[in-house]
Structures are given as C-alpha cells and as structure tokens.
Coordinates of C-alpha atoms and ligand atoms in Angstrom, one line a residue:
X1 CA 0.0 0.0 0.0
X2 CA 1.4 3.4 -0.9
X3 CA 1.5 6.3 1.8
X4 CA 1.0 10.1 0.8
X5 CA 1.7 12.3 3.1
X6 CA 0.4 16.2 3.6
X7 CA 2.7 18.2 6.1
X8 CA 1.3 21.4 6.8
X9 CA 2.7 24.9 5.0
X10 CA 5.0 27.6 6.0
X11 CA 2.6 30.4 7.6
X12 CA 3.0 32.3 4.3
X13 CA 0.9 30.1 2.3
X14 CA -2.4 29.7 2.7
X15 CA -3.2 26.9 0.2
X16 CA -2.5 23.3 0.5
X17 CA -2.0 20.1 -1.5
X18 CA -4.9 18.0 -0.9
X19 CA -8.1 18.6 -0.6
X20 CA -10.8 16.5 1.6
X21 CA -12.1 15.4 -2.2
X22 CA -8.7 14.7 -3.7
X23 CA -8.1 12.5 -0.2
X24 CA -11.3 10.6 -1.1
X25 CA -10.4 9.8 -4.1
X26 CA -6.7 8.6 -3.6
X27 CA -7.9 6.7 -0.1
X28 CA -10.1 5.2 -3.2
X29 CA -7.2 4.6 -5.2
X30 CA -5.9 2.1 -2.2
X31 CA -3.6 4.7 -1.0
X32 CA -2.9 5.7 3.0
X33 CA -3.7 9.1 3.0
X34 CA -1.4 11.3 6.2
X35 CA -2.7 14.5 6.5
X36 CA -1.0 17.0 9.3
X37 CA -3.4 18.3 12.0
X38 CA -5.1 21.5 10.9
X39 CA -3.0 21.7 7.6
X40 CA -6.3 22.6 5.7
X41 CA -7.8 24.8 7.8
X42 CA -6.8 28.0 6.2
X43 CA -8.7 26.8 3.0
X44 CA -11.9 25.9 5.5
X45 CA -10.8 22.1 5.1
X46 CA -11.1 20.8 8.7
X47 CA -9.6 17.4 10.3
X48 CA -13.1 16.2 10.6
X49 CA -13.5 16.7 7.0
X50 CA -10.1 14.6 5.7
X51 CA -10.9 11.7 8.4
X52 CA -14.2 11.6 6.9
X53 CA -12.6 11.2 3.5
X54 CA -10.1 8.5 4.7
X55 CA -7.2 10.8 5.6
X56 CA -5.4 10.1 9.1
X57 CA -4.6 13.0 11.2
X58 CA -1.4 12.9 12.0
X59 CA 0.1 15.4 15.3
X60 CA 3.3 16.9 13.3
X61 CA 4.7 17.0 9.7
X62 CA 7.4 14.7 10.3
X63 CA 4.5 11.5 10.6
X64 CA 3.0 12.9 7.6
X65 CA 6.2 13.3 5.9
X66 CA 8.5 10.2 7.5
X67 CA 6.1 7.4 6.8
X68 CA 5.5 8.8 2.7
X69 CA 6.2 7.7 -0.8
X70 CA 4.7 10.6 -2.1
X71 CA 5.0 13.9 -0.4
X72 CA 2.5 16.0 -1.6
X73 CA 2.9 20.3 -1.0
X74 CA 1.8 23.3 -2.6
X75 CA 5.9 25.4 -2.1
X76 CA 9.0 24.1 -2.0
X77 CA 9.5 22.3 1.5
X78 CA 12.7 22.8 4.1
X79 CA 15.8 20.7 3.7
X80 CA 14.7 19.0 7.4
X81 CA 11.6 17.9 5.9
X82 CA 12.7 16.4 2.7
X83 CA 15.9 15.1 5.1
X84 CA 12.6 13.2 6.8
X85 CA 11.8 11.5 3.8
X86 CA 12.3 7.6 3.4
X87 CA 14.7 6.8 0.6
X88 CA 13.6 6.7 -2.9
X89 CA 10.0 8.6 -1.9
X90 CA 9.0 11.6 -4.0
X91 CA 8.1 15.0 -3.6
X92 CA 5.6 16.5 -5.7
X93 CA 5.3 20.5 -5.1
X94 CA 5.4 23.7 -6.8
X95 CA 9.1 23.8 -5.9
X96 CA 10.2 27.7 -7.2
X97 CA 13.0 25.4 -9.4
X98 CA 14.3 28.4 -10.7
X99 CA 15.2 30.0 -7.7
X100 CA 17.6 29.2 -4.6
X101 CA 19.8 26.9 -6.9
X102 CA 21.7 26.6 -3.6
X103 CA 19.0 25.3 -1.7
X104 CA 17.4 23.0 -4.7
X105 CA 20.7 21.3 -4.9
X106 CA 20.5 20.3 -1.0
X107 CA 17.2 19.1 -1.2
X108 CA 18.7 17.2 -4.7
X109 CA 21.5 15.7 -2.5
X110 CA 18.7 14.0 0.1
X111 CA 18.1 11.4 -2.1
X112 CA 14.5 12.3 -2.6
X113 CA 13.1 12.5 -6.3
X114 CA 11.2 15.9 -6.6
X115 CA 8.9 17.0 -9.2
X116 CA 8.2 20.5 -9.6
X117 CA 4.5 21.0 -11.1
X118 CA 5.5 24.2 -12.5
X119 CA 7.7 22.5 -15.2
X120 CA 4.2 19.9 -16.6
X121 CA 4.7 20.1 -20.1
X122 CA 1.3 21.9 -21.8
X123 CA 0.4 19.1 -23.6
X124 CA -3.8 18.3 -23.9
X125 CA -2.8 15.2 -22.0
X126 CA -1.3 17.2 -19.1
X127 CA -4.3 19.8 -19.2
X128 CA -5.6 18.4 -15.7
X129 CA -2.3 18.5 -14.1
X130 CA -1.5 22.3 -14.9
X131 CA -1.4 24.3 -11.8
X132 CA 0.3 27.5 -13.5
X133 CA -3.5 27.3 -15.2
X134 CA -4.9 26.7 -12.6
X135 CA -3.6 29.7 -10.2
X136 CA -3.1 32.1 -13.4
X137 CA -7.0 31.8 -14.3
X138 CA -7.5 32.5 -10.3
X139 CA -4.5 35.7 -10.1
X140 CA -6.9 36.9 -12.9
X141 CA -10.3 37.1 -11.1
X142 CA -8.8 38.1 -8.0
X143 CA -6.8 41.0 -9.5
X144 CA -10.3 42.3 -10.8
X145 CA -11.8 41.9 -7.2
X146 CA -9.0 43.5 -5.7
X147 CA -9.1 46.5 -8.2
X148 CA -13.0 47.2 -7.8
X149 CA -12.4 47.1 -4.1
X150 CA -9.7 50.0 -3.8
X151 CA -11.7 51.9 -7.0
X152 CA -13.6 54.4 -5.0
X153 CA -16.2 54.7 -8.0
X154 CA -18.3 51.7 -9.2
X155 CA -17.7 49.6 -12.1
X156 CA -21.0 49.5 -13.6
X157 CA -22.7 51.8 -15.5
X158 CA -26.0 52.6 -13.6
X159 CA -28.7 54.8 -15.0
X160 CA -30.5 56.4 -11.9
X161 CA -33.0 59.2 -11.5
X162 CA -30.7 60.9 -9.8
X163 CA -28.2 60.7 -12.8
X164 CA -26.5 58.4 -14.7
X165 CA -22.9 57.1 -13.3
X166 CA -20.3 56.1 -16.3
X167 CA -19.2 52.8 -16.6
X168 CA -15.2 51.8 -15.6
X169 CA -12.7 51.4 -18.1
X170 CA -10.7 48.5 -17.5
X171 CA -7.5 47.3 -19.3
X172 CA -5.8 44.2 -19.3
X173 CA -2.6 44.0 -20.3
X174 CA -1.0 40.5 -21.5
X175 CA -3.8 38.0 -22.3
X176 CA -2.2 34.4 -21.3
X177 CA -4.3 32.3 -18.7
X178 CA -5.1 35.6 -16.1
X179 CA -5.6 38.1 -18.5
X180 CA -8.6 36.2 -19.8
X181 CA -10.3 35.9 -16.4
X182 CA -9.4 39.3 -15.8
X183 CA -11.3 40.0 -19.0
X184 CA -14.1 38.1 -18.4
X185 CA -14.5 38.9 -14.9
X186 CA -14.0 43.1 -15.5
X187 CA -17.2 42.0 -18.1
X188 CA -19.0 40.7 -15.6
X189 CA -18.8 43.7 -13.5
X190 CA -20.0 46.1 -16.1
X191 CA -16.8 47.7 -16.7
X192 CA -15.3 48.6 -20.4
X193 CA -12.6 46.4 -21.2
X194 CA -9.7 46.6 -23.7
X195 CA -6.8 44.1 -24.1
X196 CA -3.4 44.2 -25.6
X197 CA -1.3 41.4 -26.2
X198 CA 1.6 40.8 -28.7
X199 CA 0.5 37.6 -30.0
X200 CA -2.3 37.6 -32.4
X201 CA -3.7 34.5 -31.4
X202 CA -5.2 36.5 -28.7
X203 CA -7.3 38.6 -30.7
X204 CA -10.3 36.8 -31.7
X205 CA -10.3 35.6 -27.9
X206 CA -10.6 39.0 -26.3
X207 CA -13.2 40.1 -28.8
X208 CA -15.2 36.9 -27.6
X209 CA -15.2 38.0 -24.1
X210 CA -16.8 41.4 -25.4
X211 CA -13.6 43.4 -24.7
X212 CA -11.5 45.2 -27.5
X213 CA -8.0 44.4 -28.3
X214 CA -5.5 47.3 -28.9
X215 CA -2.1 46.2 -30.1
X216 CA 0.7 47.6 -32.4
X217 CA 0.1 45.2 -35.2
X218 CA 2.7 45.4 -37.6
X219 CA 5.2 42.5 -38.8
X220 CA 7.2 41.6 -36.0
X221 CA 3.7 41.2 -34.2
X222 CA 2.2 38.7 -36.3
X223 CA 5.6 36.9 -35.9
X224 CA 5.3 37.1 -31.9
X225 CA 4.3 33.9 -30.6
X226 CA 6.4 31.0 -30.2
X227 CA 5.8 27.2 -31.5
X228 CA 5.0 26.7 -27.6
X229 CA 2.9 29.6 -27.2
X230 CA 4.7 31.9 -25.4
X231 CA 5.5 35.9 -26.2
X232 CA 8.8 36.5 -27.7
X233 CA 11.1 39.2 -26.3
X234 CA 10.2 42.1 -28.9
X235 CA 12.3 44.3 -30.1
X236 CA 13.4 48.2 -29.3
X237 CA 11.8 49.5 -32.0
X238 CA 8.3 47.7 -31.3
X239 CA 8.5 48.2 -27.6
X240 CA 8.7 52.3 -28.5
X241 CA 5.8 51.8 -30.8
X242 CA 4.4 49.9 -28.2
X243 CA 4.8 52.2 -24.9
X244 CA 3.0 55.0 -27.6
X245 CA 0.0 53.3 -28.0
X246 CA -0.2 52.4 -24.7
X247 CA 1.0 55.8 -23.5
X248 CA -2.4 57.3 -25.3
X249 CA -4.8 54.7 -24.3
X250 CA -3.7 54.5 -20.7
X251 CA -4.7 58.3 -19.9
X252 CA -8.3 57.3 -20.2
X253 CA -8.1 54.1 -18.1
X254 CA -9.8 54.2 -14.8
X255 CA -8.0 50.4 -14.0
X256 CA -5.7 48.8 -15.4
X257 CA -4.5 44.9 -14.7
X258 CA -1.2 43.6 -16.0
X259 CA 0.0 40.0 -16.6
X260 CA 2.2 40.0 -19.3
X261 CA 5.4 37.3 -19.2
X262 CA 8.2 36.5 -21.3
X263 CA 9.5 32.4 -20.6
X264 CA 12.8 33.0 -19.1
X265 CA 12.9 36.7 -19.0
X266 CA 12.0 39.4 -16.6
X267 CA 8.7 40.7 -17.1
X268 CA 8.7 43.8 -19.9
X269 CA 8.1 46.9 -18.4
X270 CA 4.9 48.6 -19.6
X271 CA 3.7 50.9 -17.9
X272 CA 6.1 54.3 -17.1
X273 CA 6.3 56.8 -14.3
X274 CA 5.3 59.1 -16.7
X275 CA 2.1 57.3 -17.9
X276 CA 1.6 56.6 -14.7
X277 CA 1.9 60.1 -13.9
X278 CA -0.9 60.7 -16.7
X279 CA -3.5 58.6 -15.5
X280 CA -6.5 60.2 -13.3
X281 CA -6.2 60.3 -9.6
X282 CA -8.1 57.4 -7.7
X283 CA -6.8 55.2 -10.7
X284 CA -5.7 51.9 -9.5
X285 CA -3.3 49.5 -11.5
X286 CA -3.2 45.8 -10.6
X287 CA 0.6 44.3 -11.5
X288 CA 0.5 40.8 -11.7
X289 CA 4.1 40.5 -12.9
X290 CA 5.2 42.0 -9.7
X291 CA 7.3 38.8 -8.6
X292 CA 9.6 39.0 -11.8
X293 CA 10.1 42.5 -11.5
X294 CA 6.7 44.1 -12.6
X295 CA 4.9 45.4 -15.5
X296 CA 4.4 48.9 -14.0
X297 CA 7.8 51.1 -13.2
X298 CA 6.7 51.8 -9.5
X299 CA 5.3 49.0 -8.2
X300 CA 6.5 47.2 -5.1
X301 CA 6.4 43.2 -4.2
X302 CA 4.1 42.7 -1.3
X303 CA 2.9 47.0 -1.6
X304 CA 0.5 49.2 -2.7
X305 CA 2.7 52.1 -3.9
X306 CA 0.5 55.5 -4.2
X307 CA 1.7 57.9 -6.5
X308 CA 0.1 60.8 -8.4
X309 CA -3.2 59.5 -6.0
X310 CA -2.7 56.3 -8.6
X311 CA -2.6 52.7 -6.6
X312 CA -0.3 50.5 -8.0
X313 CA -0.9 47.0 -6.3
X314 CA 1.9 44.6 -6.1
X315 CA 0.0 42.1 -3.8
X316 CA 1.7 38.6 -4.2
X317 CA 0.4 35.0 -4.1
X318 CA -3.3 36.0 -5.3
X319 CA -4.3 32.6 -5.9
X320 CA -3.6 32.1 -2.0
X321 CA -5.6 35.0 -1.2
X322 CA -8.7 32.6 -2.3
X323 CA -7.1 29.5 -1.1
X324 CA -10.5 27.4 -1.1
X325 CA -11.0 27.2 -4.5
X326 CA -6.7 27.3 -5.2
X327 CA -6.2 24.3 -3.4
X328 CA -9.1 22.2 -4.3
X329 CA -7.9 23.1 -8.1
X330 CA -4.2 22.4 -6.8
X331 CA -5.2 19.2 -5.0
X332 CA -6.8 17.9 -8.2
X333 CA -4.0 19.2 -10.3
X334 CA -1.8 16.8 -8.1
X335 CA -4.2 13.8 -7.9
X336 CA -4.6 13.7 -11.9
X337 CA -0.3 13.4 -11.7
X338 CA -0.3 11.1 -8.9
X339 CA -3.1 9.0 -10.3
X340 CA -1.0 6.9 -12.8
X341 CA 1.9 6.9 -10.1
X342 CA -0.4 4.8 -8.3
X343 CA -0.2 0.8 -9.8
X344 CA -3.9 -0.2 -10.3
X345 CA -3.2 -4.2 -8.8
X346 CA -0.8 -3.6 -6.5
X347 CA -1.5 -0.5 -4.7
X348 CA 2.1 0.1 -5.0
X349 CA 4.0 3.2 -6.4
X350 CA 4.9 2.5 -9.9
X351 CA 6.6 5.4 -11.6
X352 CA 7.0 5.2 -15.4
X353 CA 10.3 7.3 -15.6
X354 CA 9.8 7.2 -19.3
X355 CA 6.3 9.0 -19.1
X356 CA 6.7 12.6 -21.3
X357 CA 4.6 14.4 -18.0
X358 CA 7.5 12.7 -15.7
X359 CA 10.4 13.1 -17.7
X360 CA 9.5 17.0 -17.8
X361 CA 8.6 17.7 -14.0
X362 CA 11.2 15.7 -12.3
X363 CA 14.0 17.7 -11.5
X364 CA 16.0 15.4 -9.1
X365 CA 16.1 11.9 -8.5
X366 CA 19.3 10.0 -7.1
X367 CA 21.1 12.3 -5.1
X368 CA 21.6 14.6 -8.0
X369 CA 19.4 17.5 -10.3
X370 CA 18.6 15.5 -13.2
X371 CA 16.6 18.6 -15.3
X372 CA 19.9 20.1 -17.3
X373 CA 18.6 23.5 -16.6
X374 CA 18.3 23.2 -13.9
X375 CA 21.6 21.5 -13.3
X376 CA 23.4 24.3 -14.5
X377 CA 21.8 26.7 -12.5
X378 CA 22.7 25.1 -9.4
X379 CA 26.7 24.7 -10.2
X380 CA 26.7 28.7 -9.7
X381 CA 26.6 29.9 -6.8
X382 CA 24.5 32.8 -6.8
X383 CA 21.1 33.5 -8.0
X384 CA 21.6 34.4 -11.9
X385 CA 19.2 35.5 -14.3
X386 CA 16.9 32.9 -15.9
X387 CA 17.6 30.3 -18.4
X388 CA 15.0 28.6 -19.4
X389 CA 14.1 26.4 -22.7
X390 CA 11.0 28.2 -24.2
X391 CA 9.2 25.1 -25.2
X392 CA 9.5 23.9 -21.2
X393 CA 9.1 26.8 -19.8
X394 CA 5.9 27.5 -17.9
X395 CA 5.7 30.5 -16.5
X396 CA 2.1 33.0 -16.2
X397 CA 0.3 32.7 -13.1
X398 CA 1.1 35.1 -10.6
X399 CA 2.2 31.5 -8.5
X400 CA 4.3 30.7 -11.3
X401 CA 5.9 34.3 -11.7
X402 CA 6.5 33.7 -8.3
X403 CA 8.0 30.2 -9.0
X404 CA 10.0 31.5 -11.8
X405 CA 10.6 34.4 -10.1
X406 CA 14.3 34.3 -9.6
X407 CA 16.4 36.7 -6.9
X408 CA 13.6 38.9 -6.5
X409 CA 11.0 36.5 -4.8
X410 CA 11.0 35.5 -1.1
X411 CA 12.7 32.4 -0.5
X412 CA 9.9 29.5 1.0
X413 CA 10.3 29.2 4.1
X414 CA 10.5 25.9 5.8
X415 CA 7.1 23.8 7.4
X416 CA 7.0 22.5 10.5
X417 CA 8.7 19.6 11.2
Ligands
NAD501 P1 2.3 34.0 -19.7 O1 1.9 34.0 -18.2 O2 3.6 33.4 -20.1 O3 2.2 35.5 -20.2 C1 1.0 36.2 -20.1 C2 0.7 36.9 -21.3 O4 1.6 38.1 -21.5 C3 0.9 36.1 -22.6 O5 -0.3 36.1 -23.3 C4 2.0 36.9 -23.4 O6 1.8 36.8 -24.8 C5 1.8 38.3 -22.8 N1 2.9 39.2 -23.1 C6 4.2 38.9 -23.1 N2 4.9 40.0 -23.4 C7 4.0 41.0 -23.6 C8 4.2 42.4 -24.0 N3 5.4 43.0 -24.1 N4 3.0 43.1 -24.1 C9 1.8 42.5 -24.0 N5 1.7 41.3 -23.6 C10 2.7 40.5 -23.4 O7 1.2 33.2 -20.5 P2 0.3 32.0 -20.0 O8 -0.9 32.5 -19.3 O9 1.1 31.0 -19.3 O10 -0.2 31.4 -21.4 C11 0.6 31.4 -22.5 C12 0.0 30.6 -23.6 O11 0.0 29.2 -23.3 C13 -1.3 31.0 -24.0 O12 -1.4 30.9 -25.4 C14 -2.2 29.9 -23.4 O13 -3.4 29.8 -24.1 C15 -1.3 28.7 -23.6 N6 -1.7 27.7 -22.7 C16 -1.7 26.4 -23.1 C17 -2.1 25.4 -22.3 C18 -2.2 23.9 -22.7 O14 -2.1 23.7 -23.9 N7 -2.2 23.0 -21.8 C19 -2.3 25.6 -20.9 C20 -2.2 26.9 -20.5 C21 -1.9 27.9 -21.4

C-alpha cells in the first residue's frame, strides 16, 4: 500500500495540496492518505472533513512526511523535511526550481526525487495536471476583485434618476491564462474592457469575451508567438511603438491589470512613471508580474505604492488569497499526476520514468538535479538571471511568476517539522 503524506505549509501560504475530495479519491485509489493536524484549515478544510474522506490526522509534519512515498505540498519544503523523507519517496510541489539553486541542490542531495509541477509540459494530455493554469486563471479574477475594491467609484454603468454614473474602463494588459479571467471577470462587473497582447492568437479571444484588443500590429507582431505559445522578447523599436499606444490609451483608463510574461525573462516593463503620472487620480493598477520584476515602473512586491493619488498593487500569491478554490484546483492538479503513479493491482507506487509528464517535472532523482537546466543553475553559486528552454518553460500565473521568479521573490520558508 502506498502512503501520501500532507505536512502542513510555511505560515506564508495559505493553500495546500490535498483537498478532503482529492483525499477521497486517492484513499479510493488504495492509497494511505497522512494528513498533518489542521494543515487545511486556512482553506476551510477541517480534520473532521479529511478523516471523513479517509485521511489520518497525524500530530506533526514529520509523521506525515516520514512514513511517505509521495510527499504531496503546494511550495517548495525545508531541507529538514525532505531530510525526513524515506529513501527513494517523491516529492511532488510547486518547488520555485528556478530559484535558490543553492537550496534546490540540497534538497537534490537527500536522495529524494522531486517533481516541480510548474515544469508539466502543456500538452492536452497534461491539461488536468496544470497548476500554472490553474492559479493564473484564479490571479486573474482576484486581480479584478482586488481593483474594484480599492476603486472608489463603481464599475457598472448605472442609469438612476438621480443621474447616470459612467461605466469603468478597464484594461488588461497580457492575455495568457489571467488576463482572460481578468477579461471576463472586468465584463462581468459592467466595466469597459480593452486588451493588448503581442501575439495575435489572442485577438479573436478577447473580442469573444466582449472586450476590444489594442495592439501595435505590424510585422514583428504577427511573428510574436512562439511554436510553444509563449511571447517572444520584442524588439526596441516595437517596444517604442508599443509604450506610444499604450502611453495614449492609458490616460483614459480608470483600471488597469497587467499580466504580461516572457519564458525566461523578466517581465517587460509597460507601464512608465510618466504614464503613470498621466492617469486620473483614484486610478488603481493591478501588477500581476510584480514577482519577476513588474509590469508597472513603480510598483513594489508585497505593496500598494501610491503615487500621483494612482494605486499601484503589487500584492503577491493572489491565488492564495482565495485558497479554497486554489487548493481544491491544486489538490486535483496533483491527484490527476499522482493518479497513474499509483499501480492499479498492486497499490504500490509504480513510476513510469519514461512518461513525457514525468520526464519534464522531475528535477531530481538520485542524489543529483537531473533537469539540465536546472543542473546548470545550481553549479553557480549565486542566483543568476533565468535560463530557461522556451518550449519547457511555464511561467504566467502570478504562482508561477513567483516560481520563476528568480532573486527577487522571497525564498519558501520551511514547514514544521
Ligand atoms: P504567460 O503568463 O507566459 O504570459 C502572459 C501573457 O503576457 C501572454 O499572453 C503573453 O503573450 C503576454 N505578453 C508577453 N509580453 C508582452 C508584452 N510585451 N506586451 C503585452 N503582452 C505581453 O502566459 P500563459 O498564461 O502561461 O499562457 C501562454 C500561452 O499558453 C497561451 O497561449 C495559453 O493559451 C497557452 N496555454 C496552453 C495550455 C495547454 O495547452 N495546456 C495551458 C495553459 C496555457
């Protein structure tokens, strides 16, 4: 019988790995399911609720953790806990494998295998399994919220005896997994969206959410999205064309949300002091790049920066700032990887180290970094700017930003043990 084990988070994350559902279903599965005392509570998961999935509550991290072939967490654990693991177990996490190469390569050295979720290949097959779509789509709907609740005016355009109040404008800026639900939810409040993005695939799919796109379309924009998707790093002369149009439409935003990535790269700077400088007063800017660097020139990791009477938010983890529904779409994220790891007669852990899904999330196995990325990353001996392969490289969600955020993001801090 295989064991899974759940130790509890750092107190910086709110969200965790398995959800009293996703318990159900692997207890189903024939697995023992270890699940540390109150590790769910701050997404409303109590220890009544995982015991009545099949879960055991167990008093401290280490008999979650000790006992485990699979170590299931949402952020990149301490060395002691991954030290706690039984030889040959796995840890399955969003494990920041960009970042810390230092501390990646001592967790490497334990023996343990580790799989960083952030690194699942978007593939159809892996649809289920991607948690950088899974937090991004949240980041997006929860930058929206955020915005209307600092916007001293309403969104909506209400008609009223007493007059008629406008409607918001709203504009999204980079239209990967968050920008759409920051679309679509900016919609759904009433508010006048717009969109740029410098892929064209993007078009037709803002236009279907009722929002108008706005981008410099010339050559080098047609030309802008990679075979895997991704933006390309543009050039100088499209960025000036670029920071004019934006420059111009920006003055008569009441909102604006930004989510634009580059694989690899630090997020482009969009927005200027200067257009910052232009908007109205009571203006509010979401950034959702904030963790690799930003999309706005003033905004601050972790701050709202006020300038000009402009907010600039640079609140991070969003997806953990609605940890109900990130973990139970994290949690199944994990059981749809976990599922197959699981052999259907024997109840045993059987790993097919061959798999395309496993081949691109495990990043350690045997005492050493096996990812060869990743592997050079960790033979220097400071944090250095990323290098990622574009077709591997998943980066988007405000989570993942923050996974492939590099030097600037926090460093996880370790769970109990
Ligand atoms: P992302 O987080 O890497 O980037 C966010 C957006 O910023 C992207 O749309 C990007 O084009 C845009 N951007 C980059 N530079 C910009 C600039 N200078 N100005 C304006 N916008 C800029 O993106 P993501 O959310 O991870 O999604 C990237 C792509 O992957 C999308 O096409 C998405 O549909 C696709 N995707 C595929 C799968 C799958 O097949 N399983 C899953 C998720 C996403």
């Amino acid at each position: 019988m295989i064991t899974i084990g759940v130790p509890a988070e750092s107190p910086e994350e709110p969200r965790i790995g398995l959800s009293p559902e996703t318990a159900k279903k692997l207890v189903k599965l024939g697995a023992k399911v270890l699940i540390r005392s109150d590790a769910g509570l701050r997404s409303h998961f109590s220890d009544e609720d995982y015991r009545s999935a099949g879960a055991e509550i167990v008093a401290a991290d280490a008999d979650a953790v000790k006992p485990a072939d699979i170590v299931l967490t949402v952020r990149r654990p301490s060395l002691a806990q991954v030290q706690a693991m039984k030889p040959g177990a796995i840890l399955i996490a969003m494990l920041d494998p960009y970042s810390d190469a230092d501390g990646l390569q001592a967790l490497a050295k334990t023996g343990a295998s580790l799989f960083a979720m952030e690194l699942m290949p978007r593939i159809s097959r892996a649809q289920s399994m991607d948690v950088l779509s899974s937090q991004a789509n949240l980041a997006g709907y929860k930058a929206v919220v955020d915005a209307a609740a600092l916007f001293e005016r309403a969104l909506p355009m209400m008609m009223t005896a007493a007059g008629t109040v406008p409607a918001a404008r709203v504009f999204v800026m980079g239209v990967g997994v968050a920008g759409l639900q920051a679309i679509a939810t900016a919609r759904r409040l009433g508010a006048i969206v717009t969109a740029t993005d410098v892929r064209p695939a993007v078009k037709e799919q803002v236009a279907s959410l009722g929002a108008k796109f706005i981008a410099v379309e010339d050559e080098e924009f047609k030309q802008a999205e990679t075979a895997a998707g991704y933006a390309k790093e543009m050039s100088d002369e499209y960025k000036k064309k670029q920071a004019a149009l934006v420059a111009e439409h920006v003055k008569t935003q009441d909102i604006v949300i930004t989510t634009a990535l580059i694989p690899g790269r630090p997020a482009p700077k969009l927005i200027s002091k200067a257009m910052i400088e232009s908007m109205r007063p009571g203006s509010i800017i979401v950034d959702l790049a904030v963790e690799r660097g930003g999309n706005a020139e003033l905004s601050k990791a972790g701050e709202v920066v006020e300038h000009n009477g402009v907010r600039i938010m640079g609140r991070l983890n969003l997806p953990g700032a609605i940890p109900v529904n990130a973990s139970s779409l994290y949690a199944r994220n994990l059981l749809a990887f976990v599922e197959p790891m699981i052999d259907k007669k024997t109840g045993e852990l059987a790993i097919n180290w061959d798999d395309e899904l496993v081949k691109g999330t495990v990043i350690a196995k045997d005492n050493a970094i096996v990812n060869a990325m990743i592997a050079e990353r960790t033979g220097r001996a400071a944090p250095s700017p990323i290098a990622v392969p574009e077709a591997n490289t998943n980066n988007g969600d405000e989570t993942q930003s923050k996974k492939n955020g590099a030097a600037k993001r926090p460093e996880p801090k370790g769970g109990k043990t």
